Amino acid sequence: SNALRLISWDSTTADNTIQLTLTWQAQQQLLRPYWFSALLVDPDGNPAGEAIVWQPVDTTYPTTCWQPNATISDQVSLPLSDDAIQGDYWVSLSIIPDVDQPDTRLPVTLADGQQDQQIGLGPTTYHTQSN
């Protein structure tokens, strides 16, 4: 919808958690508070738990407050199960315009110009910690 642009992302792993950092830019003044959804996908291609749905900056800076062209950094913790397997994890990231209709997603234009309803971020490599 040309409303938001993901400028960059980064991830780290620690204590059975993937910490995802997203840097956004509002392309225009946003008239509604969007929600974000991140679903971890394990090295075997299976969902690693339920999707995490959140509003930016722990709900303290909704997208309606974002000024055009300003950059906003947001972090979200994606928990891994105690029996998470080692390897490369991916994140399926999407934007939800109405939290009461979580299956509705904003359209996404990928870097190659293709359209989708999510952005695949990864890989993030997870290694279990030995005692």
Tab-separated table of C-alpha atoms in Angstrom, residues 52-105:
chain	number	residue	atom	x	y	z
A	52	ILE	CA	3.483	-12.878	17.810
A	53	VAL	CA	1.207	-9.866	17.144
A	54	TRP	CA	2.165	-6.455	18.500
A	55	GLN	CA	1.993	-2.711	18.033
A	56	PRO	CA	5.283	-0.855	17.598
A	57	VAL	CA	7.475	0.179	20.509
A	58	ASP	CA	5.430	-1.753	23.078
A	59	THR	CA	2.243	0.108	22.038
A	60	THR	CA	3.779	3.470	23.032
A	61	TYR	CA	4.333	4.780	19.484
A	62	PRO	CA	1.500	3.654	17.174
A	63	THR	CA	1.889	4.047	13.426
A	64	THR	CA	-0.577	6.964	13.444
A	65	CYS	CA	2.104	8.998	15.252
A	66	TRP	CA	4.828	8.265	12.698
A	67	GLN	CA	5.784	11.325	10.669
A	68	PRO	CA	6.385	10.923	6.926
A	69	ASN	CA	10.019	10.017	6.148
A	70	ALA	CA	10.933	9.572	9.828
A	71	THR	CA	12.674	6.310	10.753
A	72	ILE	CA	11.353	4.212	13.612
A	73	SER	CA	13.212	1.364	15.278
A	74	ASP	CA	11.214	-1.390	16.918
A	75	GLN	CA	12.190	-4.601	18.722
A	76	VAL	CA	10.239	-7.758	19.415
A	77	SER	CA	11.249	-10.956	21.208
A	78	LEU	CA	10.277	-14.207	19.520
A	79	PRO	CA	10.457	-17.082	22.012
A	80	LEU	CA	11.733	-20.514	21.032
A	81	SER	CA	10.517	-23.646	22.772
A	82	ASP	CA	12.790	-25.424	25.240
A	83	ASP	CA	13.239	-28.207	22.701
A	84	ALA	CA	13.916	-25.896	19.724
A	85	ILE	CA	16.127	-27.479	17.105
A	86	GLN	CA	19.411	-25.935	16.032
A	87	GLY	CA	19.747	-24.329	12.654
A	88	ASP	CA	18.499	-21.477	10.512
A	89	TYR	CA	15.183	-19.870	11.455
A	90	TRP	CA	13.173	-17.508	9.294
A	91	VAL	CA	10.553	-14.935	10.247
A	92	SER	CA	7.377	-14.408	8.257
A	93	LEU	CA	6.613	-10.724	8.898
A	94	SER	CA	3.314	-9.109	7.955
A	95	ILE	CA	1.283	-5.988	8.712
A	96	ILE	CA	-2.289	-6.264	9.954
A	97	PRO	CA	-4.615	-3.305	9.374
A	98	ASP	CA	-7.271	-4.519	11.847
A	99	VAL	CA	-6.381	-6.697	14.844
A	100	ASP	CA	-9.986	-7.931	14.926
A	101	GLN	CA	-9.413	-9.439	11.463
A	102	PRO	CA	-5.960	-11.031	11.909
A	103	ASP	CA	-6.126	-12.963	8.631
A	104	THR	CA	-6.240	-9.714	6.624
A	105	ARG	CA	-2.785	-8.441	5.672
